[in-house]
Amino acid sequence: GENVEQHPSTLSVQEGDSAVIKCTYSDSASNYFPWYKQELGKGPQLIIDIRSNVGEKKDQRIAVTLNKTAKHFSLHITETQPEDSAVYFCAASKRPSFGNEKLTFGTGTRLTIIP
Amino acid sequence: NAGVTQTPKFQVLKTGQSMTLQCAQDMNHNSMYWYRQDPGMGLRLIYYSASEGTTDKGEVPNGYNVSRLNKREFSLRLESAAPSQTSVYFCASSEDLGLAAYEQYFGPGTRLTVT
């Protein structure tokens, strides 16, 4: 099955600086890569996703890049703000799937923004 | 819309006791999932249900049973709780829209402690 590794496990950055979280996956057939943000005491929430037919996707201060050859993808947050402090999870899956969608999650990165 | 709701929010059990975690969604989604979240291990899939009337094992099904009661509700049962089942449990739901869009919506979680 798929295996997703995520680094670093913790990350502290000064407010206004950029943060980068990296993930690698093992199954070359995986083609869908979402990122979820989990705030304290809440369930994870999708913030951005990318499919294997594109190399980069951007949404305001958040961007995700994908390198299919190396089987790794990264989350980039620019101009970080205190509300970016949370745990971030990467995930991978094969799509379309017939009947259900199973995501394999990374182990999470706790991001702390230092004011 | 309430989205995905879970009950209870917190629970303490003694070893050997049983309990059922309840989950309901009001988004008319076909697929529902149960995950557990442990420190340093990310989110691991316990069971999932692709549609009403079907359930399948995920990565860590041992010690759990599930019931897809109807399209809205998906319950997780611990028949004989063990300390290793101390965790935070999340329910999620999704609607596969093919290549166009996909997102798993998570509930707020149930924090379970088994002593």
mmCIF file of C-alpha atoms in Angstrom:
data_model
loop_
_atom_site.group_PDB
_atom_site.id
_atom_site.type_symbol
_atom_site.label_atom_id
_atom_site.label_comp_id
_atom_site.label_asym_id
_atom_site.label_seq_id
_atom_site.Cartn_x
_atom_site.Cartn_y
_atom_site.Cartn_z
ATOM 1 C CA GLY A 1 0.000 0.000 0.000
ATOM 2 C CA GLU A 2 0.830 3.669 -0.091
ATOM 3 C CA ASN A 3 3.267 5.134 2.433
ATOM 4 C CA VAL A 4 3.504 8.887 2.998
ATOM 5 C CA GLU A 5 6.375 10.445 4.932
ATOM 6 C CA GLN A 6 6.204 14.038 6.165
ATOM 7 C CA HIS A 7 8.933 16.389 7.420
ATOM 8 C CA PRO A 8 9.564 18.204 9.628
ATOM 9 C CA SER A 9 7.406 17.089 12.548
ATOM 10 C CA THR A 10 7.654 20.554 14.125
ATOM 11 C CA LEU A 11 8.441 23.910 12.551
ATOM 12 C CA SER A 12 8.709 27.368 14.092
ATOM 13 C CA VAL A 13 8.977 30.476 11.925
ATOM 14 C CA GLN A 14 8.895 34.197 12.576
ATOM 15 C CA GLU A 15 5.712 35.959 11.602
ATOM 16 C CA GLY A 16 6.044 37.209 8.049
ATOM 17 C CA ASP A 17 8.574 34.563 7.022
ATOM 18 C CA SER A 18 7.832 31.567 4.804
ATOM 19 C CA ALA A 19 7.209 27.977 5.886
ATOM 20 C CA VAL A 20 7.797 24.836 3.830
ATOM 21 C CA ILE A 21 6.566 21.329 4.664
ATOM 22 C CA LYS A 22 7.654 18.355 2.575
ATOM 23 C CA CYS A 23 6.118 14.948 1.895
ATOM 24 C CA THR A 24 7.208 11.902 -0.071
ATOM 25 C CA TYR A 25 5.006 9.062 -1.271
ATOM 26 C CA SER A 26 5.782 5.530 -2.342
ATOM 27 C CA ASP A 27 3.061 4.507 -4.836
ATOM 28 C CA SER A 28 3.777 5.909 -8.288
ATOM 29 C CA ALA A 29 0.093 5.377 -9.182
ATOM 30 C CA SER A 30 -1.028 8.014 -6.640
ATOM 31 C CA ASN A 31 -2.328 11.052 -8.466
ATOM 32 C CA TYR A 32 -4.128 13.225 -5.927
ATOM 33 C CA PHE A 33 -2.380 15.084 -3.103
ATOM 34 C CA PRO A 34 -4.386 17.169 -0.613
ATOM 35 C CA TRP A 35 -3.197 19.171 2.357
ATOM 36 C CA TYR A 36 -5.267 19.454 5.518
ATOM 37 C CA LYS A 37 -4.956 21.964 8.355
ATOM 38 C CA GLN A 38 -5.992 20.999 11.882
ATOM 39 C CA GLU A 39 -6.523 23.695 14.467
ATOM 40 C CA LEU A 40 -6.459 22.900 18.147
ATOM 41 C CA GLY A 41 -9.498 20.890 19.238
ATOM 42 C CA LYS A 42 -10.945 20.617 15.727
ATOM 43 C CA GLY A 43 -11.046 18.154 12.884
ATOM 44 C CA PRO A 44 -8.757 18.545 9.846
ATOM 45 C CA GLN A 45 -9.904 20.830 7.037
ATOM 46 C CA LEU A 46 -8.809 20.789 3.403
ATOM 47 C CA ILE A 47 -6.779 23.876 2.469
ATOM 48 C CA ILE A 48 -5.376 23.012 -0.958
ATOM 49 C CA ASP A 49 -4.924 20.014 -3.217
ATOM 50 C CA ILE A 50 -3.032 19.152 -6.398
ATOM 51 C CA ARG A 51 -3.407 16.517 -9.069
ATOM 52 C CA SER A 52 -0.589 14.782 -10.841
ATOM 53 C CA ASN A 53 -1.214 16.522 -14.159
ATOM 54 C CA VAL A 54 0.053 19.853 -12.767
ATOM 55 C CA GLY A 55 3.320 20.790 -11.097
ATOM 56 C CA GLU A 56 2.179 23.712 -8.970
ATOM 57 C CA LYS A 57 -0.997 25.245 -7.599
ATOM 58 C CA LYS A 58 -1.406 28.500 -5.725
ATOM 59 C CA ASP A 59 -4.156 29.966 -3.582
ATOM 60 C CA GLN A 60 -3.275 33.361 -2.117
ATOM 61 C CA ARG A 61 -0.465 32.769 0.414
ATOM 62 C CA ILE A 62 -0.524 28.988 0.046
ATOM 63 C CA ALA A 63 1.080 26.980 -2.739
ATOM 64 C CA VAL A 64 1.733 23.320 -3.357
ATOM 65 C CA THR A 65 4.371 21.880 -5.690
ATOM 66 C CA LEU A 66 4.602 18.335 -7.009
ATOM 67 C CA ASN A 67 7.562 16.431 -8.411
ATOM 68 C CA LYS A 68 6.193 13.176 -9.831
ATOM 69 C CA THR A 69 9.596 11.849 -10.840
ATOM 70 C CA ALA A 70 10.966 12.166 -7.319
ATOM 71 C CA LYS A 71 7.576 11.339 -5.762
ATOM 72 C CA HIS A 72 7.497 14.293 -3.452
ATOM 73 C CA PHE A 73 5.256 17.294 -2.908
ATOM 74 C CA SER A 74 5.539 20.363 -0.712
ATOM 75 C CA LEU A 75 3.357 22.972 0.963
ATOM 76 C CA HIS A 76 4.594 26.559 0.915
ATOM 77 C CA ILE A 77 3.078 29.257 3.111
ATOM 78 C CA THR A 78 4.320 32.800 2.505
ATOM 79 C CA GLU A 79 3.952 35.883 4.725
ATOM 80 C CA THR A 80 2.988 33.704 7.665
ATOM 81 C CA GLN A 81 0.487 34.995 10.202
ATOM 82 C CA PRO A 82 -0.388 33.863 13.757
ATOM 83 C CA GLU A 83 -3.553 32.161 12.473
ATOM 84 C CA ASP A 84 -1.369 29.843 10.385
ATOM 85 C CA SER A 85 -0.280 28.110 13.615
ATOM 86 C CA ALA A 86 -1.779 24.598 13.403
ATOM 87 C CA VAL A 87 -0.947 21.000 12.528
ATOM 88 C CA TYR A 88 -0.691 20.334 8.793
ATOM 89 C CA PHE A 89 -1.182 16.934 7.174
ATOM 90 C CA CYS A 90 -0.308 15.863 3.662
ATOM 91 C CA ALA A 91 -2.069 12.914 2.046
ATOM 92 C CA ALA A 92 -2.044 10.869 -1.141
ATOM 93 C CA SER A 93 -4.536 8.748 -3.033
ATOM 94 C CA LYS A 94 -5.417 7.369 -6.455
ATOM 95 C CA ARG A 95 -8.254 9.042 -8.311
ATOM 96 C CA PRO A 96 -10.703 8.393 -9.740
ATOM 97 C CA SER A 97 -11.537 5.476 -7.547
ATOM 98 C CA PHE A 98 -14.649 3.445 -7.905
ATOM 99 C CA GLY A 99 -16.806 3.212 -4.823
ATOM 100 C CA ASN A 100 -14.731 5.070 -2.290
ATOM 101 C CA GLU A 101 -11.758 7.281 -1.748
ATOM 102 C CA LYS A 102 -9.004 6.246 0.640
ATOM 103 C CA LEU A 103 -6.465 8.808 1.697
ATOM 104 C CA THR A 104 -3.110 7.860 3.190
ATOM 105 C CA PHE A 105 -1.986 10.618 5.547
ATOM 106 C CA GLY A 106 1.443 11.772 6.601
ATOM 107 C CA THR A 107 2.274 12.016 10.301
ATOM 108 C CA GLY A 108 1.708 15.778 10.530
ATOM 109 C CA THR A 109 3.744 18.957 11.049
ATOM 110 C CA ARG A 110 3.066 21.252 13.976
ATOM 111 C CA LEU A 111 3.665 24.784 12.676
ATOM 112 C CA THR A 112 4.157 27.582 15.194
ATOM 113 C CA ILE A 113 4.280 31.197 14.081
ATOM 114 C CA ILE A 114 6.354 33.348 16.437
ATOM 115 C CA PRO A 115 5.007 36.919 16.728
ATOM 116 C CA ASN B 1 -25.826 22.807 7.777
ATOM 117 C CA ALA B 2 -24.128 21.200 10.757
ATOM 118 C CA GLY B 3 -21.728 19.231 8.516
ATOM 119 C CA VAL B 4 -20.341 16.199 10.356
ATOM 120 C CA THR B 5 -21.327 15.762 13.989
ATOM 121 C CA GLN B 6 -19.888 13.287 16.491
ATOM 122 C CA THR B 7 -21.015 12.193 19.927
ATOM 123 C CA PRO B 8 -19.762 12.048 22.576
ATOM 124 C CA LYS B 9 -16.952 14.633 22.635
ATOM 125 C CA PHE B 10 -15.137 12.939 25.512
ATOM 126 C CA GLN B 11 -15.364 9.479 27.041
ATOM 127 C CA VAL B 12 -13.480 7.528 29.687
ATOM 128 C CA LEU B 13 -13.840 3.750 29.711
ATOM 129 C CA LYS B 14 -12.454 0.985 31.845
ATOM 130 C CA THR B 15 -10.676 -1.912 30.142
ATOM 131 C CA GLY B 16 -13.243 -4.413 28.873
ATOM 132 C CA GLN B 17 -16.155 -1.983 28.663
ATOM 133 C CA SER B 18 -17.956 -1.409 25.395
ATOM 134 C CA MET B 19 -19.224 1.734 23.734
ATOM 135 C CA THR B 20 -20.446 3.123 20.442
ATOM 136 C CA LEU B 21 -19.243 6.349 18.858
ATOM 137 C CA GLN B 22 -21.896 8.057 16.801
ATOM 138 C CA CYS B 23 -21.398 10.046 13.608
ATOM 139 C CA ALA B 24 -23.899 11.804 11.374
ATOM 140 C CA GLN B 25 -23.580 14.026 8.295
ATOM 141 C CA ASP B 26 -26.166 16.248 6.668
ATOM 142 C CA MET B 27 -24.414 16.823 3.328
ATOM 143 C CA ASN B 28 -25.965 13.812 1.549
ATOM 144 C CA HIS B 29 -22.533 12.259 1.054
ATOM 145 C CA ASN B 30 -22.200 8.658 -0.033
ATOM 146 C CA SER B 31 -18.850 7.880 1.600
ATOM 147 C CA MET B 32 -18.073 7.927 5.319
ATOM 148 C CA TYR B 33 -14.924 7.111 7.272
ATOM 149 C CA TRP B 34 -13.610 6.481 10.765
ATOM 150 C CA TYR B 35 -10.039 7.480 11.636
ATOM 151 C CA ARG B 36 -7.993 7.425 14.778
ATOM 152 C CA GLN B 37 -5.341 10.027 15.528
ATOM 153 C CA ASP B 38 -2.401 9.243 17.771
ATOM 154 C CA PRO B 39 0.621 11.446 18.538
ATOM 155 C CA GLY B 40 3.305 11.087 15.879
ATOM 156 C CA MET B 41 1.198 8.728 13.767
ATOM 157 C CA GLY B 42 -1.099 11.014 11.851
ATOM 158 C CA LEU B 43 -4.560 9.845 10.872
ATOM 159 C CA ARG B 44 -5.086 6.136 10.330
ATOM 160 C CA LEU B 45 -8.179 4.719 8.668
ATOM 161 C CA ILE B 46 -10.129 2.225 10.771
ATOM 162 C CA TYR B 47 -13.165 1.491 8.565
ATOM 163 C CA TYR B 48 -14.932 3.156 5.704
ATOM 164 C CA SER B 49 -18.257 2.926 3.935
ATOM 165 C CA ALA B 50 -18.507 3.738 0.242
ATOM 166 C CA SER B 51 -22.282 3.770 0.289
ATOM 167 C CA GLU B 52 -25.245 2.859 2.425
ATOM 168 C CA GLY B 53 -25.126 -0.854 3.174
ATOM 169 C CA THR B 54 -21.421 -1.382 2.522
ATOM 170 C CA THR B 55 -18.433 -1.257 4.869
ATOM 171 C CA ASP B 56 -14.776 -2.184 4.446
ATOM 172 C CA LYS B 57 -11.721 -2.453 6.633
ATOM 173 C CA GLY B 58 -9.075 0.208 6.633
ATOM 174 C CA GLU B 59 -5.529 0.130 7.947
ATOM 175 C CA VAL B 60 -6.259 -0.587 11.649
ATOM 176 C CA PRO B 61 -9.646 -2.396 11.997
ATOM 177 C CA ASN B 62 -8.821 -4.835 14.807
ATOM 178 C CA GLY B 63 -10.932 -4.332 17.922
ATOM 179 C CA TYR B 64 -13.591 -2.269 16.129
ATOM 180 C CA ASN B 65 -16.884 -2.825 14.342
ATOM 181 C CA VAL B 66 -18.949 -0.401 12.303
ATOM 182 C CA SER B 67 -22.512 0.026 11.153
ATOM 183 C CA ARG B 68 -23.733 2.201 8.308
ATOM 184 C CA LEU B 69 -27.200 2.700 9.695
ATOM 185 C CA ASN B 70 -28.429 4.789 6.760
ATOM 186 C CA LYS B 71 -26.940 7.350 4.394
ATOM 187 C CA ARG B 72 -26.512 9.905 7.199
ATOM 188 C CA GLU B 73 -25.149 7.802 10.059
ATOM 189 C CA PHE B 74 -22.021 5.702 10.537
ATOM 190 C CA SER B 75 -21.240 4.320 13.992
ATOM 191 C CA LEU B 76 -18.052 2.823 15.427
ATOM 192 C CA ARG B 77 -18.252 0.221 18.192
ATOM 193 C CA LEU B 78 -15.619 -0.940 20.625
ATOM 194 C CA GLU B 79 -16.786 -4.294 21.991
ATOM 195 C CA SER B 80 -14.112 -4.694 24.676
ATOM 196 C CA ALA B 81 -12.039 -1.556 25.109
ATOM 197 C CA ALA B 82 -8.267 -1.807 25.621
ATOM 198 C CA PRO B 83 -5.772 0.885 26.715
ATOM 199 C CA SER B 84 -4.263 0.736 23.187
ATOM 200 C CA GLN B 85 -7.534 2.194 21.913
ATOM 201 C CA THR B 86 -6.960 5.435 23.811
ATOM 202 C CA SER B 87 -7.002 7.949 20.992
ATOM 203 C CA VAL B 88 -8.884 10.752 19.295
ATOM 204 C CA TYR B 89 -11.436 9.404 16.839
ATOM 205 C CA PHE B 90 -12.569 11.341 13.793
ATOM 206 C CA CYS B 91 -15.456 10.657 11.490
ATOM 207 C CA ALA B 92 -15.412 12.064 7.960
ATOM 208 C CA SER B 93 -17.605 12.064 4.888
ATOM 209 C CA SER B 94 -17.060 12.793 1.219
ATOM 210 C CA GLU B 95 -18.690 12.888 -2.160
ATOM 211 C CA ASP B 96 -16.575 11.758 -5.062
ATOM 212 C CA LEU B 97 -17.215 14.119 -7.939
ATOM 213 C CA GLY B 98 -14.780 12.357 -10.228
ATOM 214 C CA LEU B 99 -11.903 14.498 -11.356
ATOM 215 C CA ALA B 100 -13.681 17.764 -10.701
ATOM 216 C CA ALA B 101 -13.495 18.073 -6.949
ATOM 217 C CA TYR B 102 -13.003 16.039 -3.860
ATOM 218 C CA GLU B 103 -12.859 16.787 -0.147
ATOM 219 C CA GLN B 104 -13.242 14.837 3.033
ATOM 220 C CA TYR B 105 -15.165 16.756 5.702
ATOM 221 C CA PHE B 106 -14.196 15.907 9.253
ATOM 222 C CA GLY B 107 -16.167 16.021 12.465
ATOM 223 C CA PRO B 108 -14.819 17.626 15.664
ATOM 224 C CA GLY B 109 -13.557 14.332 17.090
ATOM 225 C CA THR B 110 -14.156 12.146 20.156
ATOM 226 C CA ARG B 111 -11.389 11.944 22.735
ATOM 227 C CA LEU B 112 -11.452 8.453 24.243
ATOM 228 C CA THR B 113 -9.404 7.325 27.228
ATOM 229 C CA VAL B 114 -9.312 3.672 28.266
ATOM 230 C CA THR B 115 -7.922 3.017 31.743
#
